[in-house]
Short mmCIF file of C-alpha atoms and ligand atoms in Angstrom, two decimals:
data_model
loop_
_atom_site.label_atom_id
_atom_site.label_comp_id
_atom_site.label_asym_id
_atom_site.label_seq_id
_atom_site.Cartn_x
_atom_site.Cartn_y
_atom_site.Cartn_z
CA MET B 1 -79.24 -42.61 -7.52
CA SER B 2 -77.14 -39.80 -8.94
CA LYS B 3 -78.62 -36.51 -7.97
CA LEU B 4 -76.77 -33.52 -9.21
CA ASP B 5 -75.40 -32.57 -5.80
CA ASN B 6 -73.87 -36.01 -5.36
CA ILE B 7 -71.51 -35.54 -8.24
CA PRO B 8 -68.03 -34.92 -6.88
CA VAL B 9 -67.59 -31.32 -7.91
CA ARG B 10 -64.31 -29.69 -7.07
CA HIS B 11 -64.97 -27.53 -4.11
CA GLN B 12 -62.91 -24.83 -2.53
CA PRO B 13 -60.32 -25.92 0.04
CA THR B 14 -61.47 -25.54 3.63
CA GLU B 15 -57.98 -25.99 5.00
CA ALA B 16 -57.65 -23.00 7.29
CA ALA B 17 -61.22 -23.08 8.52
CA GLY B 18 -60.72 -24.69 11.92
CA ARG B 19 -57.17 -23.92 12.90
CA LYS B 20 -55.58 -20.58 13.39
CA ARG B 21 -52.27 -20.37 11.58
CA THR B 22 -49.83 -18.04 13.28
CA ASN B 23 -46.62 -19.02 11.53
CA PRO B 24 -45.87 -16.42 8.85
CA LEU B 25 -44.23 -19.12 6.74
CA ALA B 26 -47.26 -21.43 6.96
CA HIS B 27 -48.25 -20.82 3.38
CA VAL B 28 -44.77 -21.51 2.10
CA PHE B 29 -44.82 -24.82 3.95
CA ASP B 30 -48.28 -25.62 2.64
CA GLU B 31 -47.15 -25.00 -0.91
CA LEU B 32 -44.04 -27.12 -0.39
CA VAL B 33 -46.03 -29.99 1.10
CA LYS B 34 -48.60 -29.79 -1.68
CA PHE B 35 -45.88 -29.86 -4.29
CA CYS B 36 -44.23 -32.85 -2.67
CA GLN B 37 -47.55 -34.61 -2.32
CA SER B 38 -48.12 -34.22 -6.02
CA ARG B 39 -44.64 -35.46 -6.87
CA SER B 40 -44.65 -38.46 -4.60
CA MET B 41 -47.69 -40.67 -4.82
CA PHE B 42 -47.72 -44.16 -3.42
CA MET B 43 -50.45 -46.23 -4.92
CA LEU B 44 -52.00 -49.20 -3.30
CA HIS B 45 -51.93 -52.19 -5.48
CA TYR B 46 -55.29 -53.57 -4.95
CA CYS B 47 -56.54 -54.65 -8.30
CA THR B 48 -60.20 -55.38 -8.68
CA GLY B 49 -61.15 -56.03 -12.27
CA CYS B 50 -59.68 -56.65 -15.67
CA GLY B 51 -58.44 -53.07 -16.06
CA ALA B 52 -55.59 -53.96 -13.71
CA ILE B 53 -53.79 -55.55 -16.63
CA GLU B 54 -52.91 -52.13 -17.96
CA LEU B 55 -50.99 -51.21 -14.82
CA PRO B 56 -47.92 -53.42 -15.28
CA PRO B 57 -47.05 -51.77 -18.62
CA ALA B 58 -47.68 -48.38 -17.06
CA MET B 59 -45.22 -49.21 -14.28
CA THR B 60 -42.52 -51.04 -16.20
CA SER B 61 -40.05 -50.08 -18.85
CA ARG B 62 -42.38 -48.88 -21.57
CA PHE B 63 -44.13 -46.11 -19.67
CA ASP B 64 -42.35 -46.07 -16.28
CA MET B 65 -44.57 -44.33 -13.77
CA GLU B 66 -41.66 -43.93 -11.34
CA ARG B 67 -40.56 -40.99 -13.50
CA LEU B 68 -43.51 -39.14 -12.03
CA GLY B 69 -42.79 -40.31 -8.51
CA ILE B 70 -45.58 -42.86 -8.53
CA GLN B 71 -44.69 -46.16 -6.99
CA PRO B 72 -46.62 -49.11 -5.68
CA MET B 73 -47.03 -49.61 -1.94
CA VAL B 74 -48.66 -52.58 -0.40
CA THR B 75 -50.38 -51.45 2.74
CA PRO B 76 -53.20 -48.94 2.95
CA ARG B 77 -51.35 -47.22 5.78
CA GLN B 78 -48.67 -45.97 3.43
CA ALA B 79 -50.65 -45.44 0.27
CA ASP B 80 -51.90 -42.13 -1.07
CA ILE B 81 -53.95 -43.30 -4.01
CA LEU B 82 -56.39 -46.14 -4.21
CA LEU B 83 -56.78 -47.41 -7.73
CA ILE B 84 -60.02 -49.15 -8.52
CA THR B 85 -59.18 -50.92 -11.69
CA GLY B 86 -62.39 -52.21 -13.14
CA TYR B 87 -65.75 -53.65 -12.20
CA VAL B 88 -66.48 -53.80 -8.52
CA SER B 89 -68.48 -56.74 -7.29
CA ILE B 90 -70.41 -56.26 -4.11
CA LYS B 91 -68.05 -58.46 -2.15
CA THR B 92 -65.07 -56.52 -3.47
CA LEU B 93 -66.69 -53.22 -2.65
CA LYS B 94 -66.74 -54.16 1.04
CA ARG B 95 -63.00 -54.69 0.94
CA ILE B 96 -62.49 -51.49 -0.98
CA ILE B 97 -64.35 -49.50 1.63
CA LEU B 98 -62.45 -51.16 4.46
CA THR B 99 -59.21 -50.36 2.68
CA TYR B 100 -60.19 -46.82 1.86
CA GLU B 101 -61.11 -46.05 5.43
CA GLN B 102 -57.77 -47.33 6.67
CA MET B 103 -55.80 -45.08 4.36
CA GLN B 104 -54.24 -41.93 5.77
CA SER B 105 -55.55 -38.64 4.60
CA PRO B 106 -55.02 -36.87 2.31
CA LYS B 107 -56.02 -39.80 0.16
CA TYR B 108 -57.22 -40.02 -3.38
CA VAL B 109 -59.30 -42.50 -5.33
CA ILE B 110 -58.90 -43.11 -9.03
CA GLY B 111 -61.55 -45.06 -10.86
CA ILE B 112 -60.06 -46.73 -13.90
CA CYS B 113 -62.33 -48.33 -16.53
CA SER B 114 -65.84 -47.61 -17.65
CA CYS B 115 -67.17 -50.16 -15.22
CA THR B 116 -66.41 -47.84 -12.32
CA VAL B 117 -68.04 -44.89 -14.04
CA ASN B 118 -71.44 -46.35 -14.81
CA GLY B 119 -71.29 -50.12 -14.62
CA GLY B 120 -69.90 -50.53 -18.11
CA MET B 121 -70.66 -53.84 -19.71
CA TYR B 122 -71.69 -55.26 -16.34
CA TRP B 123 -74.51 -52.79 -16.16
CA GLN B 124 -77.14 -55.50 -16.01
CA SER B 125 -75.29 -57.69 -13.58
CA TYR B 126 -76.90 -58.30 -10.19
CA ALA B 127 -73.56 -58.70 -8.49
CA THR B 128 -71.68 -55.51 -9.27
CA ALA B 129 -71.84 -52.07 -7.78
CA LYS B 130 -72.41 -49.79 -10.71
CA VAL B 131 -71.42 -46.25 -9.87
CA LEU B 132 -68.33 -46.10 -7.70
CA LYS B 133 -68.77 -42.52 -6.61
CA ASP B 134 -71.96 -43.43 -4.78
CA TYR B 135 -69.87 -45.30 -2.24
CA LEU B 136 -66.59 -43.41 -2.14
CA PRO B 137 -65.53 -39.94 -3.22
CA VAL B 138 -63.68 -40.43 -6.50
CA ASP B 139 -61.06 -37.89 -7.54
CA VAL B 140 -60.39 -38.90 -11.11
CA TYR B 141 -62.15 -41.22 -13.49
CA ILE B 142 -60.29 -42.72 -16.39
CA ALA B 143 -62.82 -44.10 -18.84
CA GLY B 144 -62.19 -46.78 -21.41
CA CYS B 145 -62.64 -50.50 -21.67
CA MET B 146 -59.83 -50.75 -20.74
CA PRO B 147 -57.93 -47.45 -20.84
CA ARG B 148 -54.46 -47.70 -22.32
CA PRO B 149 -51.41 -46.92 -20.18
CA GLU B 150 -51.14 -43.49 -21.81
CA ALA B 151 -54.63 -42.73 -20.56
CA VAL B 152 -53.78 -44.03 -17.10
CA ILE B 153 -50.72 -41.83 -16.96
CA SER B 154 -52.55 -38.79 -18.21
CA GLY B 155 -55.17 -39.40 -15.53
CA MET B 156 -52.38 -39.53 -12.96
CA ARG B 157 -50.99 -36.26 -14.24
CA GLU B 158 -54.43 -34.74 -13.92
CA LEU B 159 -54.52 -35.81 -10.30
CA MET B 160 -51.01 -34.45 -9.78
CA SER B 161 -51.96 -31.03 -11.04
CA ASP B 162 -55.12 -31.10 -8.93
CA ILE B 163 -53.09 -31.88 -5.82
CA LYS B 164 -50.54 -29.21 -6.61
CA SER B 165 -53.21 -26.56 -6.99
CA GLY B 166 -55.05 -27.76 -3.89
CA ARG B 167 -58.20 -28.76 -5.75
CA ALA B 168 -58.03 -32.45 -4.91
CA GLN B 169 -59.93 -32.27 -1.63
CA ASN B 170 -62.39 -35.04 -2.24
CA TRP B 171 -61.24 -37.07 0.75
CA LYS B 172 -62.90 -34.43 2.90
CA ARG B 173 -66.22 -35.07 1.20
CA TYR B 174 -66.28 -38.55 2.67
CA TYR B 175 -66.33 -37.04 6.13
CA GLU B 176 -68.60 -34.17 5.24
CA ASN B 177 -71.20 -36.34 3.52
CA TYR B 178 -70.71 -39.54 5.46
CA ASP B 179 -74.43 -40.10 5.90
CA HIS B 180 -74.95 -40.18 2.16
CA TYR B 181 -72.13 -42.60 1.48
CA LEU B 182 -73.10 -44.80 4.42
CA GLY B 183 -76.68 -44.85 3.19
CA ASN B 184 -75.63 -46.17 -0.19
CA GLN B 185 -73.39 -48.73 1.45
CA GLN B 186 -76.22 -49.88 3.70
CA LYS B 187 -78.50 -50.27 0.69
CA LEU B 188 -76.09 -52.83 -0.73
CA PHE B 189 -74.74 -54.57 2.34
CA GLY B 190 -77.71 -54.50 4.64
CA GLU B 191 -78.39 -52.23 7.54
CA ASP B 192 -76.00 -53.89 9.98
CA TRP B 193 -73.01 -52.95 7.81
CA GLN B 194 -70.12 -51.51 9.77
CA THR B 195 -66.38 -51.05 9.45
CA PRO B 196 -63.72 -51.00 12.16
CA THR B 197 -62.86 -47.39 11.40
CA ASP B 198 -64.77 -44.76 13.32
CA ILE B 199 -65.41 -42.22 10.59
CA ILE B 200 -67.53 -39.91 12.70
CA ALA B 201 -64.81 -39.55 15.32
CA GLU B 202 -62.29 -38.89 12.57
CA ALA B 203 -64.53 -36.25 11.05
CA ARG B 204 -64.66 -34.60 14.46
CA HIS B 205 -60.90 -34.81 14.75
CA TYR B 206 -60.32 -33.10 11.43
CA GLY B 207 -63.03 -30.52 12.07
CA LEU B 208 -64.97 -31.73 9.05
CA MET B 209 -68.34 -32.28 10.71
CA THR B 210 -71.20 -30.81 8.73
CA ASP B 211 -74.93 -31.26 9.01
CA ARG B 212 -74.60 -33.99 6.38
CA THR B 213 -72.14 -36.07 8.37
CA LEU B 214 -74.79 -37.39 10.73
CA GLY B 215 -78.24 -38.47 9.69
CA GLU B 216 -80.66 -41.34 9.58
CA HIS B 217 -78.08 -43.78 8.25
CA THR B 218 -75.51 -43.04 10.91
CA ALA B 219 -78.30 -43.43 13.46
CA LEU B 220 -78.94 -46.86 12.02
CA LEU B 221 -75.22 -47.60 12.25
CA GLU B 222 -75.17 -46.63 15.91
CA LYS B 223 -78.02 -48.99 16.60
CA HIS B 224 -76.18 -51.97 15.15
CA GLN B 225 -72.63 -51.04 16.08
CA ARG B 226 -70.71 -53.61 18.04
CA PRO B 227 -67.61 -52.44 19.86
CA LEU B 228 -64.30 -53.63 18.42
CA GLU B 229 -62.88 -56.60 20.25
CA ALA B 230 -59.27 -57.64 20.37
CA LEU B 231 -58.63 -60.93 18.66
CA GLU B 232 -58.16 -63.80 21.02
CA MET B 233 -54.58 -65.04 21.19
CA ARG B 234 -54.12 -68.75 20.89
CA LEU B 235 -51.52 -71.00 19.46
CA SER B 236 -53.52 -73.52 17.51
CA ALA B 237 -57.03 -74.05 16.31
CA ARG B 238 -57.30 -77.21 18.33
CA GLU B 239 -56.90 -75.48 21.67
CA LYS B 240 -60.28 -73.90 21.37
CA GLN B 241 -62.09 -77.16 20.85
CA LYS B 242 -60.73 -78.55 24.10
CA THR B 243 -62.06 -75.76 26.25
CA MET L 1 -9.96 -29.61 19.79
CA ASN L 2 -12.16 -27.32 21.80
CA LEU L 3 -15.73 -27.96 22.75
CA SER L 4 -17.50 -25.66 20.31
CA GLU L 5 -15.65 -27.18 17.37
CA LEU L 6 -16.65 -30.63 18.52
CA LEU L 7 -20.28 -29.58 18.88
CA ILE L 8 -20.31 -28.18 15.35
CA GLU L 9 -18.87 -31.41 14.03
CA LEU L 10 -21.40 -33.49 15.91
CA LEU L 11 -24.13 -31.44 14.29
CA LEU L 12 -22.62 -31.41 10.83
CA MET L 13 -21.68 -35.06 10.54
CA PRO L 14 -25.24 -36.49 10.66
CA LEU L 15 -26.43 -33.72 8.35
CA VAL L 16 -23.75 -34.46 5.77
CA ALA L 17 -24.52 -38.14 6.16
CA PHE L 18 -28.20 -37.50 5.52
CA VAL L 19 -27.56 -35.54 2.33
CA ILE L 20 -25.12 -38.12 1.00
CA GLY L 21 -27.52 -40.87 2.03
CA LEU L 22 -30.32 -39.23 0.03
CA GLY L 23 -28.04 -39.40 -2.98
CA MET L 24 -27.40 -43.07 -2.27
CA VAL L 25 -31.10 -43.86 -2.07
CA LEU L 26 -31.59 -42.10 -5.37
CA MET L 27 -28.69 -43.99 -6.88
CA MET L 28 -30.08 -47.27 -5.65
CA ARG L 29 -33.48 -46.59 -7.19
CA LYS L 30 -31.84 -45.44 -10.40
CA ILE L 31 -29.79 -48.62 -10.60
CA ALA L 32 -32.89 -50.72 -10.08
CA ALA L 33 -34.68 -48.70 -12.76
CA ARG L 34 -31.85 -48.88 -15.27
CA LEU L 35 -31.56 -52.63 -14.82
CA GLY L 36 -35.25 -52.82 -15.68
CA ARG L 37 -34.70 -50.50 -18.66
CA ARG L 38 -36.64 -47.74 -17.01
CA ILE L 39 -35.68 -44.13 -16.50
CA GLY L 40 -36.23 -44.08 -12.77
CA PRO L 41 -37.18 -41.35 -10.35
CA PRO L 42 -36.22 -37.68 -10.74
CA LEU L 43 -33.32 -36.15 -8.85
CA LEU L 44 -35.16 -34.94 -5.77
CA GLN L 45 -37.51 -37.90 -5.41
CA PRO L 46 -36.17 -39.10 -2.01
CA ILE L 47 -36.77 -35.63 -0.55
CA TYR L 48 -40.27 -35.42 -2.03
CA ASP L 49 -41.09 -38.75 -0.45
CA ILE L 50 -39.84 -37.75 2.98
CA ILE L 51 -41.55 -34.35 2.99
CA LYS L 52 -44.76 -35.89 1.78
CA LEU L 53 -44.73 -38.51 4.50
CA TYR L 54 -44.13 -35.91 7.19
CA GLY L 55 -46.88 -33.76 5.70
CA LYS L 56 -49.64 -36.36 5.92
CA ARG L 57 -52.73 -35.22 7.81
CA THR L 58 -53.36 -38.55 9.50
CA GLN L 59 -50.54 -39.73 11.72
CA ILE L 60 -51.43 -42.95 13.47
CA SER L 61 -49.38 -43.69 16.53
CA HIS L 62 -49.76 -47.00 18.29
CA GLY L 63 -48.33 -45.74 21.55
CA LEU L 64 -45.22 -44.48 23.22
CA ILE L 65 -42.98 -47.45 22.42
CA HIS L 66 -43.91 -47.16 18.75
CA GLU L 67 -42.59 -43.60 18.72
CA ILE L 68 -39.52 -44.39 20.82
CA GLY L 69 -38.74 -47.28 18.49
CA ILE L 70 -38.51 -44.95 15.50
CA ILE L 71 -36.41 -42.48 17.47
CA MET L 72 -34.07 -45.32 18.38
CA ALA L 73 -33.90 -46.42 14.76
CA VAL L 74 -32.89 -42.98 13.54
CA GLY L 75 -30.94 -42.03 16.66
CA GLY L 76 -28.81 -45.16 16.56
CA TYR L 77 -27.58 -44.21 13.13
CA VAL L 78 -27.13 -40.56 14.05
CA ALA L 79 -24.86 -41.76 16.86
CA ALA L 80 -23.06 -44.04 14.42
CA GLU L 81 -22.37 -41.14 12.04
CA THR L 82 -20.53 -39.22 14.75
CA LEU L 83 -18.21 -42.21 15.19
CA LEU L 84 -17.31 -42.43 11.51
CA PRO L 85 -14.46 -40.15 10.46
CA VAL L 86 -14.97 -38.26 7.21
CA PRO L 87 -12.55 -35.87 5.52
CA GLY L 88 -12.04 -32.86 7.74
CA MET L 89 -14.18 -34.14 10.60
CA ASN L 90 -13.33 -36.77 13.14
CA GLY L 91 -16.17 -36.26 15.58
CA LEU L 92 -15.96 -38.87 18.30
CA ALA L 93 -14.01 -41.32 16.14
CA ASP L 94 -10.90 -41.00 18.30
CA LYS L 95 -12.76 -42.00 21.42
CA GLY L 96 -15.25 -44.46 20.02
CA GLY L 97 -13.50 -46.92 17.81
CA VAL L 98 -14.87 -49.65 15.68
CA ILE L 99 -16.22 -51.80 18.51
CA THR L 100 -18.47 -49.06 19.83
CA LEU L 101 -19.60 -48.52 16.27
CA ALA L 102 -20.55 -52.18 15.86
CA TYR L 103 -22.67 -51.91 19.01
CA VAL L 104 -24.32 -48.67 18.00
CA MET L 105 -25.19 -50.10 14.60
CA MET L 106 -27.34 -52.73 16.27
CA ILE L 107 -29.54 -50.20 18.06
CA PRO L 108 -31.69 -49.36 15.01
CA SER L 109 -32.76 -52.96 14.45
CA LEU L 110 -33.67 -53.32 18.11
CA GLY L 111 -35.54 -50.03 18.04
CA MET L 112 -37.51 -51.21 15.05
CA ALA L 113 -38.31 -54.46 16.83
CA LEU L 114 -39.64 -52.54 19.82
CA GLY L 115 -41.71 -50.17 17.73
CA VAL L 116 -43.13 -52.87 15.53
CA GLY L 117 -43.96 -54.95 18.58
CA GLN L 118 -46.36 -52.35 19.81
CA CYS L 119 -48.15 -52.14 16.46
CA ALA L 120 -49.40 -55.66 17.18
CA ASN L 121 -49.73 -56.50 13.53
CA PRO L 122 -48.87 -60.16 12.84
CA ASN L 123 -47.23 -59.26 9.53
CA GLY L 124 -45.00 -56.85 11.38
CA SER L 125 -44.00 -59.47 13.93
CA ILE L 126 -43.15 -61.95 11.21
CA GLY L 127 -41.14 -59.29 9.43
CA ILE L 128 -39.20 -58.25 12.49
CA SER L 129 -38.41 -61.81 13.46
CA ARG L 130 -37.01 -62.29 9.98
CA ALA L 131 -35.06 -59.04 10.22
CA LEU L 132 -33.47 -60.05 13.50
CA THR L 133 -32.65 -63.48 12.11
CA ALA L 134 -31.01 -61.80 9.14
CA MET L 135 -29.06 -59.64 11.57
CA LEU L 136 -27.83 -62.80 13.25
CA ALA L 137 -26.79 -64.06 9.83
CA TYR L 138 -24.75 -61.07 8.69
CA ASP L 139 -23.35 -60.07 12.06
CA ILE L 140 -21.01 -63.05 12.18
CA PRO L 141 -19.13 -62.21 8.95
CA PHE L 142 -19.40 -58.51 9.84
CA ILE L 143 -17.73 -58.96 13.22
CA LEU L 144 -15.16 -61.30 11.67
CA VAL L 145 -14.23 -58.68 9.10
CA ILE L 146 -14.04 -55.91 11.67
CA PHE L 147 -11.95 -58.07 13.98
CA GLY L 148 -9.62 -59.05 11.17
CA ALA L 149 -9.11 -55.50 10.04
CA ALA L 150 -8.50 -54.29 13.59
CA TYR L 151 -5.99 -57.11 14.07
CA VAL L 152 -4.06 -56.27 10.92
CA TYR L 153 -3.93 -52.56 11.65
CA GLY L 154 -3.22 -53.17 15.32
CA THR L 155 -5.81 -50.65 16.44
CA THR L 156 -9.56 -50.25 16.70
CA ASN L 157 -9.39 -46.50 16.29
CA LEU L 158 -10.90 -45.60 12.92
CA ALA L 159 -8.95 -42.36 12.61
CA ASP L 160 -5.69 -44.26 13.13
CA ILE L 161 -6.75 -46.92 10.64
CA ILE L 162 -7.21 -44.24 7.99
CA ALA L 163 -3.88 -42.65 8.85
CA ILE L 164 -2.06 -45.98 8.56
CA GLN L 165 -3.53 -46.63 5.12
CA GLN L 166 -2.87 -43.17 3.83
CA GLN L 167 0.80 -43.22 4.82
CA GLN L 168 1.51 -45.99 2.34
CA GLY L 169 -0.59 -44.87 -0.58
CA VAL L 170 -2.79 -47.25 -2.54
CA SER L 171 -0.63 -50.27 -1.74
CA GLY L 172 -1.36 -49.71 1.94
CA TRP L 173 -5.11 -49.92 1.52
CA GLY L 174 -6.89 -52.68 3.36
CA LEU L 175 -8.02 -54.00 0.01
CA MET L 176 -4.39 -54.73 -0.94
CA GLN L 177 -3.25 -55.85 2.48
CA MET L 178 -6.09 -58.27 3.18
CA PRO L 179 -8.00 -58.94 -0.04
CA LEU L 180 -9.84 -61.93 1.42
CA LEU L 181 -11.28 -59.97 4.31
CA ALA L 182 -12.26 -57.21 1.91
CA LEU L 183 -14.04 -59.76 -0.26
CA ALA L 184 -15.86 -61.20 2.74
CA GLY L 185 -16.95 -57.70 3.68
CA MET L 186 -18.20 -57.06 0.18
CA LEU L 187 -20.19 -60.30 0.20
CA ALA L 188 -21.85 -59.42 3.50
CA LEU L 189 -22.54 -55.81 2.53
CA PRO L 190 -25.89 -56.27 0.72
CA ALA L 191 -27.22 -58.09 3.77
CA VAL L 192 -26.00 -55.35 6.11
CA MET L 193 -27.81 -52.83 3.94
CA GLY L 194 -30.90 -55.03 3.95
CA LYS L 195 -31.38 -54.78 0.23
CA GLN L 196 -32.03 -57.25 -2.55
CA PRO L 197 -31.69 -60.19 -2.48
CA PHE L 198 -31.76 -60.17 1.32
CA GLU L 199 -34.99 -58.27 1.84
CA ILE L 200 -37.23 -61.17 2.66
CA TYR L 201 -38.12 -59.38 5.88
CA ILE L 202 -39.80 -56.69 3.80
CA ALA L 203 -41.47 -59.02 1.28
CA PRO L 204 -44.08 -56.59 -0.05
CA ALA L 205 -46.39 -59.04 -1.74
CA GLU L 206 -46.22 -61.65 0.97
CA ILE L 207 -46.28 -59.99 4.38
CA ALA L 208 -47.04 -56.45 3.21
CA THR L 209 -43.61 -54.89 3.87
CA GLY L 210 -43.22 -56.71 7.18
CA PRO L 211 -41.93 -54.35 9.90
CA MET L 212 -43.26 -51.31 8.05
CA VAL L 213 -46.79 -52.60 7.73
CA GLU L 214 -48.28 -50.28 10.34
CA MET L 215 -45.82 -47.45 9.82
CA SER L 216 -47.36 -44.48 8.18
CA GLY L 217 -46.84 -40.78 7.82
CA LYS L 218 -44.00 -39.49 9.91
CA PHE L 219 -43.06 -42.94 11.17
CA MET L 220 -42.50 -44.11 7.63
CA GLY L 221 -40.69 -40.83 7.00
CA GLY L 222 -38.41 -41.67 9.91
CA LEU L 223 -37.66 -45.02 8.38
CA PHE L 224 -36.91 -43.37 5.02
CA VAL L 225 -34.43 -41.13 6.83
CA MET L 226 -33.00 -44.16 8.53
CA GLN L 227 -32.48 -45.84 5.19
CA CYS L 228 -30.31 -42.93 4.04
CA PHE L 229 -28.16 -43.28 7.13
CA GLN L 230 -28.01 -47.01 6.75
CA LEU L 231 -26.58 -46.90 3.24
CA TYR L 232 -24.18 -44.14 4.21
CA THR L 233 -22.91 -46.01 7.26
CA ALA L 234 -22.29 -49.18 5.32
CA GLY L 235 -20.48 -47.31 2.56
CA VAL L 236 -18.29 -45.21 4.84
CA LEU L 237 -17.38 -48.05 7.16
CA TYR L 238 -16.24 -50.22 4.28
CA THR L 239 -14.30 -47.36 2.73
CA THR L 240 -12.63 -46.62 6.04
CA LEU L 241 -11.58 -50.20 6.64
CA PHE L 242 -10.49 -51.21 3.16
CA LEU L 243 -10.28 -48.29 0.76
CA GLY L 244 -8.07 -45.93 2.71
CA GLY L 245 -10.78 -43.59 3.89
CA GLY L 246 -10.48 -40.24 2.25
CA ALA L 247 -8.23 -37.24 2.68
CA TYR L 248 -10.49 -35.06 0.55
CA TRP L 249 -14.18 -35.21 -0.23
CA ILE L 250 -13.40 -35.38 -3.92
CA THR L 251 -11.69 -38.75 -3.52
CA PHE L 252 -13.89 -39.90 -0.66
CA LEU L 253 -17.30 -39.49 -2.30
CA PRO L 254 -16.65 -41.65 -5.38
CA LYS L 255 -15.35 -44.39 -3.11
CA ILE L 256 -18.38 -44.53 -0.83
CA TYR L 257 -20.81 -44.32 -3.73
CA ALA L 258 -18.97 -47.11 -5.53
CA VAL L 259 -19.04 -49.26 -2.40
CA VAL L 260 -22.83 -48.98 -2.29
CA ALA L 261 -23.32 -49.23 -6.05
CA ILE L 262 -21.31 -52.37 -6.75
CA PRO L 263 -23.11 -54.86 -4.51
CA MET L 264 -26.40 -53.15 -5.35
CA ALA L 265 -25.97 -53.53 -9.09
CA ALA L 266 -25.15 -57.21 -8.69
CA ALA L 267 -27.80 -57.87 -6.08
CA MET L 268 -30.72 -56.37 -7.99
CA LEU L 269 -30.35 -59.19 -10.49
CA PHE L 270 -31.12 -61.94 -7.98
CA PRO L 271 -34.47 -63.05 -6.65
CA ARG L 272 -34.70 -62.87 -2.90
CA TYR L 273 -33.48 -65.59 -0.60
CA ARG L 274 -35.56 -67.19 2.08
CA THR L 275 -34.56 -66.53 5.68
CA GLU L 276 -32.93 -69.90 6.23
CA ASP L 277 -31.09 -69.53 2.93
CA VAL L 278 -29.82 -66.13 4.02
CA ILE L 279 -28.34 -67.72 7.11
CA ARG L 280 -26.88 -70.61 5.19
CA LEU L 281 -25.38 -68.28 2.61
CA MET L 282 -24.03 -65.77 5.11
CA TRP L 283 -22.56 -68.34 7.46
CA LYS L 284 -21.01 -70.23 4.60
CA TRP L 285 -19.35 -67.98 2.03
CA PRO L 286 -18.50 -64.69 3.75
CA VAL L 287 -17.59 -66.51 6.96
CA LEU L 288 -15.43 -69.00 5.07
CA VAL L 289 -13.66 -66.31 3.09
CA GLY L 290 -13.36 -64.17 6.20
CA LEU L 291 -11.84 -67.00 8.23
CA MET L 292 -9.35 -67.69 5.47
CA GLY L 293 -8.50 -64.01 5.39
CA LEU L 294 -8.04 -64.06 9.13
CA ALA L 295 -5.75 -67.08 8.89
CA VAL L 296 -3.66 -65.37 6.22
CA ALA L 297 -3.47 -62.21 8.32
CA MET L 298 -2.42 -64.10 11.46
CA LYS L 299 0.09 -66.48 9.86
S1 LIG O 301 -64.38 -51.37 -18.39
FE1 LIG O 301 -63.91 -53.17 -19.62
S2 LIG O 301 -61.79 -53.68 -19.09
FE2 LIG O 301 -62.57 -52.32 -17.50
S3 LIG O 301 -63.34 -53.66 -15.90
FE3 LIG O 301 -65.05 -53.14 -17.22
S4 LIG O 301 -65.14 -54.82 -18.71
FE4 LIG O 301 -63.11 -54.89 -17.74
#
């Protein structure tokens, strides 16, 4: 499952590849934005496993994450970091992927707990997804069963310094290697798995298409893809039965 | 005053308001943190947040009305700032008056309602219906207080109101002349600012921040900017009506910060009220106190 080239290595930023930057101050702005991104991180509270219990102390008076500009946000639209706090059951993983795809780039994933690294003590379970980075690009892992708030905060600081120096570019890997991630997702959820977000179109939009974006798995997706339909508007459940 | 001077003031007033508002947002978060025995965010946190939001790569727009809604939300307050006299700058205060201001202050909520409507997210619609209901709740005491103050001073011109108060020193302040109306205003202030305990329309854990649910990137940034203006407007309006405005920034700034800090410090201690409770509370106590104040003023 984990070939060497699947491991999320830090790769060089490809920022300026597609667009031509003519503004002489562009780099100053980039640095400013990067700095602000590292100092203001909204994290989605979506808590999956038992590791979530270490987050309240990390946020409240004892360790106070707001000092670092980290604060909870409740919708994926506004969040910058997705925390996966513990074992991920297969059902949960579907929701995690849906949530991740709805987040706005640049976005970062932090895997807290050993269970997200290699399955942890649920390694033999039939119902959990073992290695999180097979399904999503993970920026930082914080190992431990469960990691203490100090460890969580030091992991956050790691991510902050990565963002500041421009190394945290893993969200691009999801677009660049979409076929690989989709393949792993299909292995778990069946081949008719699909999400409402059109990743391929987004990859095109950001200029992140590579030869690994499309492949046999995306071909399979295209075969099964149903177009998104607007939800029907009705006032009560009973109305439908009448018609 | 010639035209170029006026133009400079119109440009400067919203800018000053924004900077002061950033300080107020920081102060609010610091108060919340200190009450929870935390340290709270660093000094420049509100700016980091806004720059970060504008710097996001993905900016999802749900259509033209969504964008116009945010422009209305920010623009309404920008217009309001030019109607609020501050030390050294009167802007349009001479021509506008407090009634125009009350109208302009409603534009942001309506803009938000428009923008959120196009997002077509049910959580957003619930949130905005709650926000408009809350507006209905606090507008009654708000208008009462404004009407009472205008009646006592005999003018709706904010610049004149400040001049009248400053002629008589501290004893001429609205707070001394009509303490009941000032109290009613103070009671309604947290609701006008839309902060705890009257933020059921945001309700993060229940309807996922309500109106803001689909707002992301620069749209959220716009709302963060709007929040700065919102706190500033509430603080300056109250100071102008009841605390004698300010002849100098050095006396003016502590007043407006105190006006925002006092209800905030008390309000952070309460759990939030449900929408119908907000209405009941707002239509009962501030309205009652305000009506009594009005009766005393008109005797
Ligand atoms: S690593 Fe331990 S604490 Fe974390 S989710 Fe797994 S079993 Fe729970």
